[in-house]
Amino acid sequence: MSHTEANRVRIFDTTLRDGEQSPGASMTLDEKLQIASVLEGMGVDIIEAGFAIASNGDFDCVNKIAARVKNSTVCSLARAALGDIDRAAEALKPAASGRIHTFIATSPLHMKFKLQMEPEAVIEAIHKSVSHARSKIDDVEWSAEDATRSDIDFLCRAVETAIKAGASTINLPDTVGYTTPAEYEAMFRTIIERVPNADKAIFSTHCHNDLGLAVANSLAGIAGGARQVECTINGIGERAGNAAMEEVVMALRTRADAMPYHTRIVTQEIMRASRLVSTVTGFTVQNNKAIVGANAFAHESGIHQDGMLKNAETYEIMTPESVGVTKSVLTMGKHSGRHAFADKLKELGYELGDNAFQDCFRRFKELGDRKKNIYDEDIVALVDDEVATNANRMQVISLNTYSSTTGTAFSDVTMTIDGEEKKAVVYGSGPVDAAFNAIKSMIGFEPHLQLFQVHAVTQGTDAQAECTVRLEEDGRTVNGQGAHEDTVTAAARAYVAAVNKLLVKREKSAPGPV
Ligand code: KIV
Ligand code: ZN
């Protein structure tokens, strides 16, 4: 297949906007910056960084990502309202390449009940919003929300209006995950054929996964003429999620014979992005998930293993290396030195400052004293934990727990709060409950615990536990992670990491000027 501009599919990642709309998936500014930098490194064409008008926190995220990212276009969402568009433009000012993405619904259902607008008024709003966006920035995308349930004649008029007003990307979302591949392909073909100025725009898919068809529909949209796909890492997003980027990209790469299109994604970075998004959001990836699930490249049955040993292609249609999966190899032990550790961090994609490196190295040595075999996953968990808990207002210093089958448990926790050491011994219905009660007694407030999740980083009873805690306070949700060989310590660290994020969110999430 020749890689021409005509068959290039742009990847528009909306993990930080539509992905963050998944209940519980909220991310801090630092986490979003980290994800944006991984997306930029993997060759994403457009990063939708947020919805600038939604809150001061969202504005800040778009603004800081716009200032940081140089090799991807940075985009902010905006409704068809002048105030939204102005706020998006303001947030995007530092961008090397910025895009305003404005949208309005075009289906009879949405226009009548949600917008309470007549179709003519919607056409007027499209003209006004896109023209206004173009007066602020050169790159404007327009979306017809609920396009797949819109009247096709009306949709043609709406698209023509948006292009005439200056939109250079036209997105036709399957907002409610309702369409089928054949319908979606036909919709693109019809619109591109019937809209007289269609050749002045790139068409885009945006598919939700309510019927499990988001990826299939996105690929069908490409067959129908779309050359941009909106998607998220691990498929996170509203309700059942969005099209999973890794699946769209690997389907195009693996089946280029059937689908002669290409993207610029560095596929070897896929696993890294998947792990990062999963860690930050606390959304574990199901074991059998395509491309990034733990079992995606595992071969259990004897017949398969035998075939694999003879020729990997018998049961593998793509190599694990092509998506950045490295075999879980024994990597290091307590005798490994500073250089070996630094090399390993580099290989795993970490760049740490001096202090963070020293702290991680010290913890690596301590781990080596307690755990015989240290795997890549152990190092990833340890470094993520260190980065998450370092330089925060509150830290767990030490913890002792007692628990028994009679249900008696207490936890003795020492922590620092703004540099001051505090200690509490508190009972609970189990050791984790007791540890959380002790922490709450010291921090002086009680956020609502929405999720507590534990998973073993590697195999064996000496494996590190990686815990996720999701806390909620006044509608603000945060996820905290902690890792340790002692599960209760990992849980306490995760709880305190979440509390630290909540404190930052309290300050930053004051409503924006809507
Ligand atoms: O699903 C949808 O319609 C959207 C639009 C705002 C693009 O997310
Ligand atoms: Zn969406």
XYZ file of C-alpha atoms and ligand atoms in Angstrom:
523
model
C 0.000 0.000 0.000
C 1.428 3.396 -0.871
C 1.246 5.912 1.948
C -0.291 8.904 0.219
C -1.861 11.958 1.853
C -5.191 10.900 0.372
C -5.271 7.671 2.355
C -3.849 9.057 5.595
C -6.182 8.873 8.576
C -5.678 11.584 11.193
C -5.943 10.410 14.775
C -7.865 12.818 17.008
C -7.513 11.689 20.595
C -10.229 12.760 23.018
C -9.114 10.790 26.099
C -8.703 14.064 27.996
C -12.170 15.383 27.063
C -14.723 12.677 26.128
C -12.641 10.096 28.022
C -12.672 12.213 31.143
C -16.471 12.361 30.888
C -16.591 8.704 32.044
C -17.986 8.776 35.576
C -15.024 8.619 37.968
C -12.333 9.184 35.339
C -11.394 12.702 36.388
C -7.726 13.578 36.050
C -5.523 16.245 37.580
C -3.634 18.827 35.564
C -0.330 17.001 36.061
C -1.859 13.718 34.950
C -3.344 15.345 31.861
C 0.011 16.909 31.008
C 1.667 13.508 31.380
C -0.929 11.849 29.114
C -0.723 14.686 26.559
C 3.015 14.253 26.371
C 2.670 10.490 25.759
C 0.025 11.160 23.072
C 2.305 13.697 21.412
C 5.201 11.214 21.538
C 3.114 8.510 19.893
C 2.273 10.760 16.940
C -1.349 11.712 17.669
C -2.387 14.388 15.143
C -4.889 16.253 17.328
C -5.231 16.163 21.127
C -8.589 17.346 22.464
C -7.356 18.714 25.766
C -10.678 19.686 27.337
C -13.707 21.957 27.318
C -12.246 25.330 28.258
C -15.515 26.972 29.387
C -16.491 24.097 31.711
C -14.416 25.251 34.704
C -11.255 27.147 35.556
C -9.564 23.762 35.982
C -10.529 22.731 32.442
C -9.361 26.087 31.069
C -6.015 25.619 32.818
C -5.587 22.128 31.389
C -6.218 23.265 27.802
C -3.978 26.272 28.324
C -1.056 24.371 29.874
C -1.261 21.537 27.339
C -1.372 24.118 24.526
C 1.791 25.697 25.917
C 3.594 22.361 26.322
C 2.699 20.340 23.208
C 4.573 21.217 20.032
C 4.055 18.349 17.604
C 0.305 17.771 17.823
C -2.555 20.185 17.265
C -4.209 21.029 20.590
C -7.976 21.401 20.574
C -10.668 22.732 22.901
C -14.351 21.876 22.692
C -16.906 24.722 22.630
C -20.688 24.798 22.305
C -22.218 27.005 19.601
C -22.057 30.008 21.933
C -19.803 33.005 21.502
C -18.682 32.909 25.156
C -17.620 29.257 24.815
C -15.670 30.003 21.655
C -13.931 33.042 23.179
C -12.890 30.998 26.201
C -11.554 28.194 23.965
C -9.599 30.717 21.875
C -8.142 32.297 25.010
C -7.037 28.920 26.392
C -5.437 27.962 23.069
C -3.388 31.174 22.721
C -0.003 29.566 23.517
C -0.557 26.654 21.087
C 1.912 26.117 18.250
C -1.086 24.678 16.405
C -4.550 25.119 17.927
C -8.061 24.077 16.935
C -11.512 25.120 18.140
C -14.032 22.290 18.000
C -17.549 23.666 18.099
C -20.719 21.588 18.009
C -24.492 21.703 18.000
C -27.084 18.934 17.770
C -28.832 18.339 14.448
C -31.254 15.469 15.160
C -34.974 16.273 15.449
C -34.979 14.785 18.951
C -32.108 16.907 20.248
C -33.232 20.094 18.499
C -36.781 19.834 19.835
C -36.221 18.600 23.391
C -32.663 19.527 24.337
C -32.012 22.735 22.423
C -35.666 23.760 22.018
C -34.660 25.373 18.748
C -36.247 25.321 15.316
C -34.066 23.772 12.564
C -33.636 27.192 10.895
C -32.312 28.642 14.141
C -29.818 25.772 14.332
C -28.560 26.558 10.817
C -28.200 30.191 11.879
C -26.291 29.147 15.015
C -23.911 26.986 12.950
C -23.120 29.913 10.664
C -22.610 32.305 13.562
C -20.539 29.983 15.765
C -18.224 28.697 13.026
C -17.681 32.214 11.601
C -16.909 33.510 15.075
C -14.487 30.642 15.730
C -12.771 31.365 12.395
C -12.343 35.001 13.402
C -10.297 33.688 16.345
C -8.317 30.801 14.848
C -7.605 29.254 11.417
C -8.334 25.643 12.308
C -12.027 25.074 13.123
C -13.814 21.757 13.448
C -17.589 21.558 13.491
C -19.572 18.592 14.860
C -23.186 17.659 14.221
C -24.084 16.122 17.559
C -26.333 13.050 17.121
C -25.585 13.099 13.377
C -26.568 9.462 12.955
C -30.169 10.181 14.033
C -30.426 13.368 11.962
C -32.448 13.881 8.802
C -29.966 13.450 5.930
C -31.257 16.455 3.931
C -30.989 18.682 6.979
C -27.543 17.267 7.786
C -26.372 18.126 4.245
C -27.524 21.732 4.712
C -25.880 21.957 8.131
C -22.560 20.596 6.825
C -22.611 22.931 3.821
C -23.256 25.900 6.131
C -20.379 24.944 8.454
C -17.918 24.567 5.572
C -19.061 27.853 4.019
C -18.500 29.571 7.383
C -14.917 28.243 7.476
C -14.861 24.813 9.140
C -12.105 22.653 7.660
C -13.018 19.498 9.597
C -16.544 18.111 9.737
C -17.251 15.539 12.407
C -20.360 13.349 12.197
C -20.686 11.687 15.603
C -22.657 8.618 16.498
C -23.316 10.288 19.838
C -25.497 7.543 21.301
C -23.748 4.515 19.761
C -26.795 3.661 17.661
C -25.580 3.255 14.095
C -24.340 0.167 12.230
C -21.233 -0.048 10.025
C -23.248 -0.157 6.773
C -25.375 2.843 7.779
C -22.417 4.884 8.954
C -20.406 4.233 5.785
C -23.432 5.187 3.661
C -23.942 8.409 5.638
C -20.392 9.594 4.856
C -20.708 8.609 1.205
C -24.016 10.476 0.849
C -22.846 13.634 2.599
C -19.549 13.778 0.699
C -21.386 13.204 -2.591
C -24.227 15.642 -2.010
C -22.644 18.589 -0.192
C -21.264 20.877 -2.927
C -18.281 22.190 -0.912
C -17.440 18.819 0.738
C -14.017 18.782 -0.951
C -12.962 21.734 1.254
C -13.140 19.710 4.465
C -11.759 16.578 6.082
C -14.563 14.342 7.389
C -14.309 12.723 10.784
C -15.831 9.811 12.708
C -16.713 9.944 16.403
C -18.293 6.719 17.612
C -19.648 5.677 20.985
C -19.680 2.048 21.985
C -23.183 1.454 23.357
C -23.689 -1.551 21.072
C -20.017 -2.554 21.005
C -19.711 -1.240 17.433
C -17.591 1.893 17.928
C -14.426 0.548 16.286
C -16.288 -1.239 13.466
C -18.295 1.923 12.805
C -15.150 4.095 12.776
C -13.532 1.793 10.200
C -16.729 1.868 8.133
C -16.681 5.683 8.296
C -13.165 5.612 6.826
C -14.385 3.362 4.007
C -17.118 5.960 3.408
C -14.573 8.768 3.032
C -13.688 9.952 6.552
C -10.009 10.745 7.065
C -10.054 11.587 10.761
C -11.019 9.252 13.600
C -11.917 10.518 17.053
C -11.049 7.962 19.693
C -9.669 7.399 23.174
C -6.998 5.254 24.778
C -8.527 2.020 26.124
C -11.852 3.192 24.659
C -12.794 5.166 27.775
C -15.577 7.735 27.455
C -19.223 8.571 28.137
C -21.336 5.524 29.070
C -19.905 2.480 27.200
C -17.026 4.618 25.951
C -15.593 5.764 22.627
C -13.816 3.909 19.830
C -10.538 2.558 21.245
C -7.589 4.190 19.511
C -5.346 1.137 19.832
C -7.951 -1.041 18.111
C -8.574 1.366 15.223
C -4.853 1.909 14.642
C -3.879 -1.757 14.851
C -6.803 -2.842 12.663
C -5.626 -0.429 9.973
C -2.025 -1.532 10.345
C -2.655 -5.273 10.508
C -5.276 -5.362 7.737
C -3.792 -2.796 5.361
C -4.516 -5.335 2.631
C -8.272 -4.955 3.232
C -8.219 -1.325 4.426
C -5.618 0.646 2.472
C -5.217 3.528 4.922
C -2.480 4.509 7.326
C -1.936 6.615 10.437
C 1.147 8.242 11.912
C 0.847 6.477 15.240
C 4.018 4.973 16.679
C 2.292 1.753 17.647
C 5.121 0.638 19.948
C 3.941 3.355 22.375
C 0.402 1.950 22.645
C 0.950 -0.168 25.743
C 2.611 2.655 27.597
C -0.305 4.988 26.883
C -2.788 2.292 27.888
C -1.060 1.646 31.215
C -0.809 5.329 31.999
C -4.491 6.014 31.294
C -5.521 2.969 33.285
C -3.379 3.978 36.264
C -4.529 7.590 36.254
C -8.244 6.836 35.913
C -8.340 3.674 38.015
C -10.138 1.954 35.116
C -8.548 -1.455 34.857
C -8.258 -2.907 31.375
C -10.163 -6.190 31.083
C -7.834 -9.180 30.600
C -9.290 -10.128 27.215
C -9.397 -6.572 25.832
C -8.120 -6.432 22.242
C -4.525 -5.182 21.812
C -3.857 -4.041 25.413
C -5.490 -6.694 27.628
C -3.181 -8.842 29.769
C -4.199 -11.931 27.751
C -4.069 -10.311 24.303
C -0.795 -12.075 23.539
C -1.010 -14.991 25.997
C -1.308 -18.519 24.666
C -2.710 -20.956 27.170
C -3.728 -24.092 25.314
C -1.064 -26.705 24.559
C -1.975 -26.819 20.862
C -1.565 -23.046 20.574
C 1.721 -23.054 22.487
C 3.035 -25.814 20.266
C 2.023 -23.876 17.142
C 3.601 -20.701 18.501
C 6.920 -22.451 19.112
C 6.944 -23.724 15.524
C 5.918 -20.415 13.969
C 4.504 -17.420 15.869
C 2.275 -16.516 12.935
C 0.184 -19.637 13.548
C -1.696 -17.850 16.316
C -0.394 -14.268 16.316
C -1.610 -11.759 13.718
C 0.612 -9.010 15.106
C 3.644 -9.146 17.335
C 3.474 -8.078 20.979
C 6.493 -5.846 20.298
C 4.547 -3.915 17.659
C 2.276 -2.528 20.403
C 5.022 -2.157 22.993
C 4.350 -5.325 24.976
C 7.572 -6.671 26.367
C 7.620 -10.124 27.867
C 7.446 -10.072 31.634
C 11.088 -10.870 32.143
C 13.003 -11.072 35.322
C 14.820 -7.812 35.250
C 16.750 -6.924 38.308
C 17.690 -7.913 41.795
C 18.983 -6.196 44.897
C 22.524 -6.310 43.556
C 21.671 -4.222 40.516
C 23.407 -0.888 40.679
C 22.496 2.706 40.024
C 23.473 2.544 36.327
C 21.469 -0.579 35.634
C 18.478 1.000 37.388
C 18.860 4.227 35.387
C 19.056 2.213 32.131
C 15.955 0.261 33.080
C 14.019 3.478 33.819
C 15.031 4.822 30.429
C 13.901 1.634 28.715
C 10.551 1.872 30.509
C 10.163 5.451 29.315
C 10.752 7.365 32.558
C 12.762 10.548 32.842
C 13.154 11.436 36.497
C 14.775 14.429 38.113
C 17.695 13.824 40.518
C 15.625 13.754 43.701
C 12.930 11.498 42.304
C 15.620 9.178 40.924
C 17.366 8.944 44.335
C 14.063 8.214 46.087
C 13.106 5.571 43.560
C 16.525 3.939 43.726
C 16.345 3.807 47.524
C 12.871 2.214 47.346
C 14.084 -0.207 44.660
C 16.892 -1.370 46.968
C 14.480 -1.742 49.888
C 12.149 -3.734 47.665
C 15.091 -5.910 46.606
C 15.774 -6.745 50.264
C 12.235 -8.003 50.718
C 11.432 -9.442 47.300
C 13.739 -11.836 45.509
C 12.707 -11.229 41.898
C 11.980 -7.744 40.630
C 10.112 -7.463 37.317
C 9.508 -4.542 34.982
C 5.986 -4.254 36.394
C 7.422 -3.852 39.917
C 9.555 -0.943 38.786
C 6.665 0.706 36.922
C 4.452 0.403 40.036
C 7.173 1.720 42.309
C 8.013 4.734 40.145
C 4.347 5.596 39.502
C 3.718 5.433 43.233
C 6.718 7.641 43.999
C 5.781 10.225 41.367
C 2.157 10.249 42.580
C 2.956 10.741 46.253
C 6.056 12.884 46.101
C 5.892 16.612 46.915
C 2.345 16.407 48.225
C 0.883 18.115 51.259
C 0.212 14.797 52.984
C 2.332 11.658 53.079
C 2.187 8.323 54.858
C 5.377 7.833 56.856
C 4.729 4.498 58.535
C 1.933 2.114 59.268
C 1.378 -0.887 61.527
C -1.755 -2.942 61.503
C -3.247 -5.690 63.576
C -6.096 -7.842 62.353
C -7.685 -11.121 63.380
C -10.426 -13.532 62.369
C -12.570 -12.200 65.230
C -13.032 -8.955 63.279
C -10.824 -6.876 65.540
C -8.467 -4.682 63.571
C -6.595 -1.527 64.289
C -4.123 0.547 62.428
C -1.364 2.769 63.768
C -0.567 5.374 61.096
C 2.047 8.106 61.128
C 1.818 10.749 58.437
C 2.970 14.280 57.689
C 0.466 17.010 56.944
C 2.051 20.204 55.612
C 5.359 19.128 57.137
C 3.938 18.388 60.589
C 4.084 14.791 61.848
C 0.838 13.271 63.160
C -0.038 9.858 64.496
C -3.307 8.018 65.133
C -4.303 4.541 66.280
C -7.848 3.717 65.175
C -10.056 0.619 65.008
C -11.923 -0.627 61.963
C -13.809 -3.615 60.655
C -10.640 -4.813 58.911
C -7.080 -3.536 58.509
C -7.813 -1.376 55.433
C -10.906 0.116 57.071
C -8.840 0.837 60.199
C -6.056 2.495 58.152
C -8.551 4.698 56.297
C -10.252 5.629 59.600
C -6.883 6.595 61.071
C -6.086 8.796 58.060
C -9.538 10.450 58.175
C -9.109 11.212 61.871
C -5.916 13.129 61.048
C -6.957 14.974 57.890
C -10.136 16.265 59.517
C -12.638 15.584 56.738
C -14.436 12.561 55.327
C -14.562 12.333 51.544
C -16.935 9.728 50.154
C -15.126 6.504 49.153
C -16.415 5.510 45.695
C -13.955 2.789 44.771
C -11.308 0.670 46.427
C -9.478 -1.691 44.118
C -6.453 -3.936 44.594
C -4.429 -5.825 42.061
C -1.213 -7.795 42.293
C 1.493 -6.294 40.087
C 3.184 -9.646 39.447
C 2.674 -13.252 40.462
C 3.644 -14.795 43.801
C 2.721 -14.020 47.393
C 5.527 -11.477 47.636
C 4.047 -9.452 44.737
C 3.508 -5.751 45.224
C -0.121 -4.717 45.603
C -1.267 -1.786 43.500
C -4.300 -0.061 45.008
C -6.646 2.529 43.572
C -8.876 4.678 45.742
C -11.549 6.929 44.270
C -12.833 9.708 46.520
C -15.661 12.143 45.957
C -16.434 15.458 47.597
C -19.064 17.972 46.397
C -19.184 16.428 42.926
C -15.397 16.396 42.554
C -13.929 12.950 41.965
C -10.284 11.947 42.167
C -8.317 8.721 41.870
C -5.252 7.938 43.950
C -2.809 5.083 43.448
C -0.371 3.424 45.806
C 1.928 0.432 45.484
C 3.686 -1.625 48.150
C 4.356 -5.262 49.049
C 2.157 -4.684 52.083
C -1.404 -4.363 50.800
C -2.584 -2.172 53.677
C 0.322 0.229 53.164
C -0.465 0.362 49.423
C -4.112 1.110 50.269
C -3.161 3.858 52.723
C -0.789 5.436 50.207
C -3.534 5.343 47.563
C -6.009 6.950 49.967
C -3.590 9.753 50.835
C -2.671 10.259 47.142
C -6.385 10.745 46.424
C -6.775 13.171 49.343
C -3.850 15.236 48.030
C -5.519 15.452 44.618
C -8.806 16.427 46.209
C -7.084 19.337 47.957
C -5.638 20.522 44.632
C -9.052 20.166 42.962
C -10.759 22.133 45.718
C -8.542 25.090 44.855
C -8.693 24.739 41.082
C -12.175 23.627 40.195
C -14.062 26.811 40.884
C -16.690 27.157 38.136
C -15.672 29.073 35.025
C -17.491 32.130 33.678
C -20.320 30.234 31.912
O -20.479 12.296 21.215
C -20.551 13.455 20.769
O -21.438 13.811 20.000
C -19.535 14.401 21.219
C -19.518 15.729 20.532
C -19.397 16.841 21.515
C -18.435 15.750 19.514
O -18.721 14.091 22.045
Zn -18.630 11.865 22.276
